Amino acid sequence: MVNSNSIQNLPSSERPRERLLALTPRALSSAELVAILLGSGLKGRSSIEVARDLLSSVQGSLKELARRPLPTMTNVKGIGQARAITVQAALELGRRMAHENRKNNIQINHPRDIARLYSPIMEDLPVEEFRIATVDTQHRVLSDVLITRGILNSSLAHPREVFRYAIAENAFAIILVHNHPSGDPSPSQSDINMTDQMRRAGDIIGIPVLDHIIIGRERFISLAELGIFK
């Protein structure tokens, strides 16, 4: 029996892959792009319809979709684990491209410069990440290093790991960055204690910690601006 909802029954000018080839990826809707990632639909529903269902579950927001853990995606009919993984991988590539474009030759003159660099890849994460930005004498970003990810109820990082990377990158100084999955960037006492520990270690090694930026949802906090570094 032929599936009347199959993509193959659409005119070629309306099929996502053919439209992408004839036009550009930018000409396609988000649902069409997700449909290409899904590859096929299921009995009675085309890949575009499944993609629309997935996007409807997050009110059409790609940012909200990026926040969703994998098991949540699989609650949508037609989205199994393999398809959810494919969608998550595509969203992560988008995050990394945005971060890469911002990172090149950026000079840090203000905490918001770091926030602009890291918010696109960290504000929507469902778990905590702790990163460092290494900078040169002109406060230009040399590298971005992921130190830990997904650690709960323990110190985010140890100075040993942080400064091992800083030394390897020949950094003049570093900036600490981590996110709060709750969306509230207010520092905890643990955040403050860890910052003080890193600063003291940096003073001994000769690689100063310039700031600690906590990324929340569409906002951030600089511990240096709060006076923690005084």
Short mmCIF file of C-alpha atoms in Angstrom, two decimals:
data_model
loop_
_atom_site.label_atom_id
_atom_site.label_comp_id
_atom_site.label_asym_id
_atom_site.label_seq_id
_atom_site.Cartn_x
_atom_site.Cartn_y
_atom_site.Cartn_z
CA MET A 1 0.00 0.00 0.00
CA VAL A 2 1.37 3.40 -0.97
CA ASN A 3 1.77 5.90 1.82
CA SER A 4 -0.12 8.98 0.68
CA ASN A 5 1.87 11.10 3.12
CA SER A 6 5.26 10.02 1.79
CA ILE A 7 7.75 12.68 0.72
CA GLN A 8 8.04 10.77 -2.55
CA ASN A 9 4.45 11.72 -3.41
CA LEU A 10 5.29 15.41 -3.26
CA PRO A 11 6.33 17.25 -6.44
CA SER A 12 10.13 17.32 -6.66
CA SER A 13 10.04 21.11 -6.21
CA GLU A 14 8.52 20.60 -2.75
CA ARG A 15 10.83 17.85 -1.45
CA PRO A 16 13.36 19.16 1.11
CA ARG A 17 16.45 17.60 -0.45
CA GLU A 18 15.55 18.71 -3.94
CA ARG A 19 14.73 22.21 -2.69
CA LEU A 20 18.09 22.43 -0.95
CA LEU A 21 19.87 21.36 -4.15
CA ALA A 22 17.91 23.79 -6.30
CA LEU A 23 18.10 26.71 -3.88
CA THR A 24 20.27 26.90 -0.74
CA PRO A 25 19.90 25.59 2.83
CA ARG A 26 18.83 29.09 3.89
CA ALA A 27 15.78 28.85 1.65
CA LEU A 28 14.38 25.92 3.63
CA SER A 29 12.22 26.14 6.73
CA SER A 30 13.47 24.69 10.01
CA ALA A 31 11.01 21.82 9.60
CA GLU A 32 12.40 21.00 6.16
CA LEU A 33 15.98 21.02 7.46
CA VAL A 34 15.04 18.76 10.37
CA ALA A 35 13.19 16.47 7.93
CA ILE A 36 16.43 16.04 5.98
CA LEU A 37 18.17 15.01 9.21
CA LEU A 38 15.41 12.49 9.98
CA GLY A 39 15.70 10.95 6.54
CA SER A 40 12.25 9.37 6.47
CA GLY A 41 8.92 9.51 8.22
CA LEU A 42 6.78 6.68 9.54
CA LYS A 43 3.64 4.96 8.38
CA GLY A 44 1.04 7.60 7.70
CA ARG A 45 3.34 10.56 8.36
CA SER A 46 6.07 12.09 6.24
CA SER A 47 9.44 13.19 7.61
CA ILE A 48 8.29 16.83 7.32
CA GLU A 49 5.25 16.11 9.50
CA VAL A 50 7.41 14.32 12.09
CA ALA A 51 9.83 17.25 12.01
CA ARG A 52 6.94 19.68 12.55
CA ASP A 53 5.76 17.59 15.51
CA LEU A 54 9.25 17.73 17.02
CA LEU A 55 9.46 21.50 16.58
CA SER A 56 5.92 21.96 17.91
CA SER A 57 6.99 20.20 21.12
CA VAL A 58 9.37 23.14 21.74
CA GLN A 59 7.05 25.87 20.37
CA GLY A 60 9.20 26.06 17.23
CA SER A 61 12.31 27.16 19.11
CA LEU A 62 15.62 25.64 18.02
CA LYS A 63 17.23 27.04 21.17
CA GLU A 64 14.68 25.20 23.30
CA LEU A 65 15.24 22.03 21.25
CA ALA A 66 18.98 22.32 21.93
CA ARG A 67 18.22 22.40 25.68
CA ARG A 68 16.19 19.21 25.60
CA PRO A 69 17.86 16.01 26.81
CA LEU A 70 17.79 13.14 24.35
CA PRO A 71 15.05 11.10 26.14
CA THR A 72 12.69 14.07 25.86
CA MET A 73 13.05 14.16 22.08
CA THR A 74 12.15 10.48 21.83
CA ASN A 75 8.76 11.22 23.38
CA VAL A 76 7.74 12.58 19.97
CA LYS A 77 6.24 9.85 17.80
CA GLY A 78 8.64 8.98 14.99
CA ILE A 79 11.75 10.18 16.86
CA GLY A 80 13.78 7.22 18.03
CA GLN A 81 17.14 7.33 19.73
CA ALA A 82 19.12 7.31 16.48
CA ARG A 83 17.16 10.24 15.05
CA ALA A 84 17.37 12.19 18.33
CA ILE A 85 21.15 11.69 18.30
CA THR A 86 21.33 12.97 14.71
CA VAL A 87 19.36 16.11 15.61
CA GLN A 88 21.47 16.73 18.73
CA ALA A 89 24.67 16.32 16.71
CA ALA A 90 23.47 18.88 14.15
CA LEU A 91 22.57 21.37 16.88
CA GLU A 92 25.96 20.90 18.52
CA LEU A 93 27.71 21.57 15.19
CA GLY A 94 25.74 24.80 14.95
CA ARG A 95 26.87 25.79 18.44
CA ARG A 96 30.49 25.05 17.61
CA MET A 97 30.40 26.98 14.33
CA ALA A 98 28.98 30.02 16.12
CA HIS A 99 31.67 29.75 18.77
CA GLU A 100 34.44 29.29 16.19
CA ASN A 101 33.36 32.36 14.24
CA ARG A 102 33.33 34.50 17.37
CA LYS A 103 36.60 33.17 18.78
CA ASN A 104 38.92 34.09 15.92
CA ASN A 105 41.15 37.01 17.00
CA ILE A 106 38.70 38.26 19.60
CA GLN A 107 40.17 40.69 22.09
CA ILE A 108 38.75 40.72 25.61
CA ASN A 109 38.15 44.28 26.82
CA HIS A 110 35.07 43.64 28.96
CA PRO A 111 33.30 40.68 30.59
CA ARG A 112 30.55 40.93 27.98
CA ASP A 113 33.12 40.01 25.31
CA ILE A 114 33.57 36.63 26.97
CA ALA A 115 29.81 36.28 27.46
CA ARG A 116 29.23 36.91 23.75
CA LEU A 117 31.79 34.26 22.93
CA TYR A 118 30.51 31.56 25.26
CA SER A 119 26.77 32.13 25.62
CA PRO A 120 25.89 30.55 22.24
CA ILE A 121 27.51 27.25 23.21
CA MET A 122 26.78 27.16 26.94
CA GLU A 123 23.54 28.90 27.90
CA ASP A 124 21.31 26.06 26.67
CA LEU A 125 23.29 23.11 28.02
CA PRO A 126 21.40 20.70 30.31
CA VAL A 127 24.57 20.04 32.36
CA GLU A 128 27.38 22.17 33.75
CA GLU A 129 30.53 22.72 31.73
CA PHE A 130 33.69 24.33 33.03
CA ARG A 131 35.97 25.94 30.43
CA ILE A 132 38.93 28.26 30.33
CA ALA A 133 39.82 30.88 27.76
CA THR A 134 43.57 31.36 27.49
CA VAL A 135 44.70 34.84 26.42
CA ASP A 136 47.93 36.51 25.34
CA THR A 137 49.48 39.75 26.59
CA GLN A 138 47.00 41.77 24.49
CA HIS A 139 44.10 39.80 26.01
CA ARG A 140 43.39 38.12 22.68
CA VAL A 141 41.89 34.65 22.95
CA LEU A 142 44.42 31.93 22.18
CA SER A 143 42.29 28.89 22.89
CA ASP A 144 39.12 27.57 24.45
CA VAL A 145 39.58 24.49 26.63
CA LEU A 146 36.81 22.28 28.00
CA ILE A 147 38.00 21.11 31.44
CA THR A 148 35.00 19.22 32.84
CA ARG A 149 31.42 18.44 31.86
CA GLY A 150 28.45 17.17 33.79
CA ILE A 151 30.05 17.02 37.25
CA LEU A 152 27.52 17.24 40.07
CA ASN A 153 27.97 17.77 43.82
CA SER A 154 31.71 18.24 43.60
CA SER A 155 34.28 20.84 42.70
CA LEU A 156 34.00 21.77 39.03
CA ALA A 157 37.72 21.53 38.40
CA HIS A 158 41.10 21.24 40.07
CA PRO A 159 43.86 23.82 39.52
CA ARG A 160 46.12 21.00 38.33
CA GLU A 161 44.00 20.37 35.21
CA VAL A 162 43.32 24.05 34.57
CA PHE A 163 46.91 25.24 34.68
CA ARG A 164 48.29 22.21 32.89
CA TYR A 165 46.36 23.37 29.82
CA ALA A 166 47.23 27.03 30.42
CA ILE A 167 50.94 26.23 30.52
CA ALA A 168 50.67 24.03 27.41
CA GLU A 169 49.01 26.90 25.55
CA ASN A 170 51.72 29.34 26.70
CA ALA A 171 48.98 31.55 28.12
CA PHE A 172 49.69 34.94 29.61
CA ALA A 173 46.47 34.73 31.64
CA ILE A 174 43.20 32.79 31.76
CA ILE A 175 39.50 33.48 32.20
CA LEU A 176 37.29 30.90 33.90
CA VAL A 177 33.88 30.20 32.37
CA HIS A 178 31.09 27.89 33.44
CA ASN A 179 27.33 27.69 33.04
CA HIS A 180 24.38 27.18 35.36
CA PRO A 181 21.81 24.91 33.67
CA SER A 182 19.10 26.43 35.88
CA GLY A 183 19.51 29.63 33.88
CA ASP A 184 20.33 31.71 36.97
CA PRO A 185 24.00 32.82 36.85
CA SER A 186 24.14 33.91 40.50
CA PRO A 187 27.36 32.50 42.03
CA SER A 188 27.14 29.91 44.78
CA GLN A 189 29.55 29.85 47.68
CA SER A 190 31.19 26.88 45.98
CA ASP A 191 31.73 29.01 42.85
CA ILE A 192 33.33 31.76 44.94
CA ASN A 193 35.56 29.30 46.83
CA MET A 194 36.70 27.63 43.62
CA THR A 195 37.48 31.02 42.05
CA ASP A 196 39.62 31.98 45.02
CA GLN A 197 41.45 28.65 44.82
CA MET A 198 42.18 29.16 41.11
CA ARG A 199 43.34 32.73 41.67
CA ARG A 200 45.77 31.71 44.37
CA ALA A 201 47.14 28.91 42.19
CA GLY A 202 47.51 31.32 39.26
CA ASP A 203 49.41 33.81 41.41
CA ILE A 204 51.87 31.09 42.40
CA ILE A 205 52.35 29.79 38.86
CA GLY A 206 52.50 33.25 37.27
CA ILE A 207 49.41 32.89 35.08
CA PRO A 208 46.78 35.24 36.55
CA VAL A 209 43.05 34.53 36.52
CA LEU A 210 41.46 37.66 35.06
CA ASP A 211 37.81 36.82 35.69
CA HIS A 212 35.27 34.07 36.25
CA ILE A 213 32.20 34.37 34.02
CA ILE A 214 29.06 32.41 34.90
CA ILE A 215 26.71 31.92 31.96
CA GLY A 216 22.96 31.80 32.59
CA ARG A 217 20.06 31.90 30.19
CA GLU A 218 20.38 35.14 28.22
CA ARG A 219 22.43 36.73 31.01
CA PHE A 220 25.75 36.34 32.73
CA ILE A 221 27.64 37.39 35.85
CA SER A 222 31.28 38.46 36.14
CA LEU A 223 32.80 37.68 39.51
CA ALA A 224 35.40 40.39 38.90
CA GLU A 225 32.61 42.95 38.49
CA LEU A 226 31.03 41.69 41.71
CA GLY A 227 34.23 42.57 43.53
CA ILE A 228 35.19 38.97 44.29
CA PHE A 229 38.66 39.64 42.86
CA LYS A 230 39.48 42.53 45.21
#
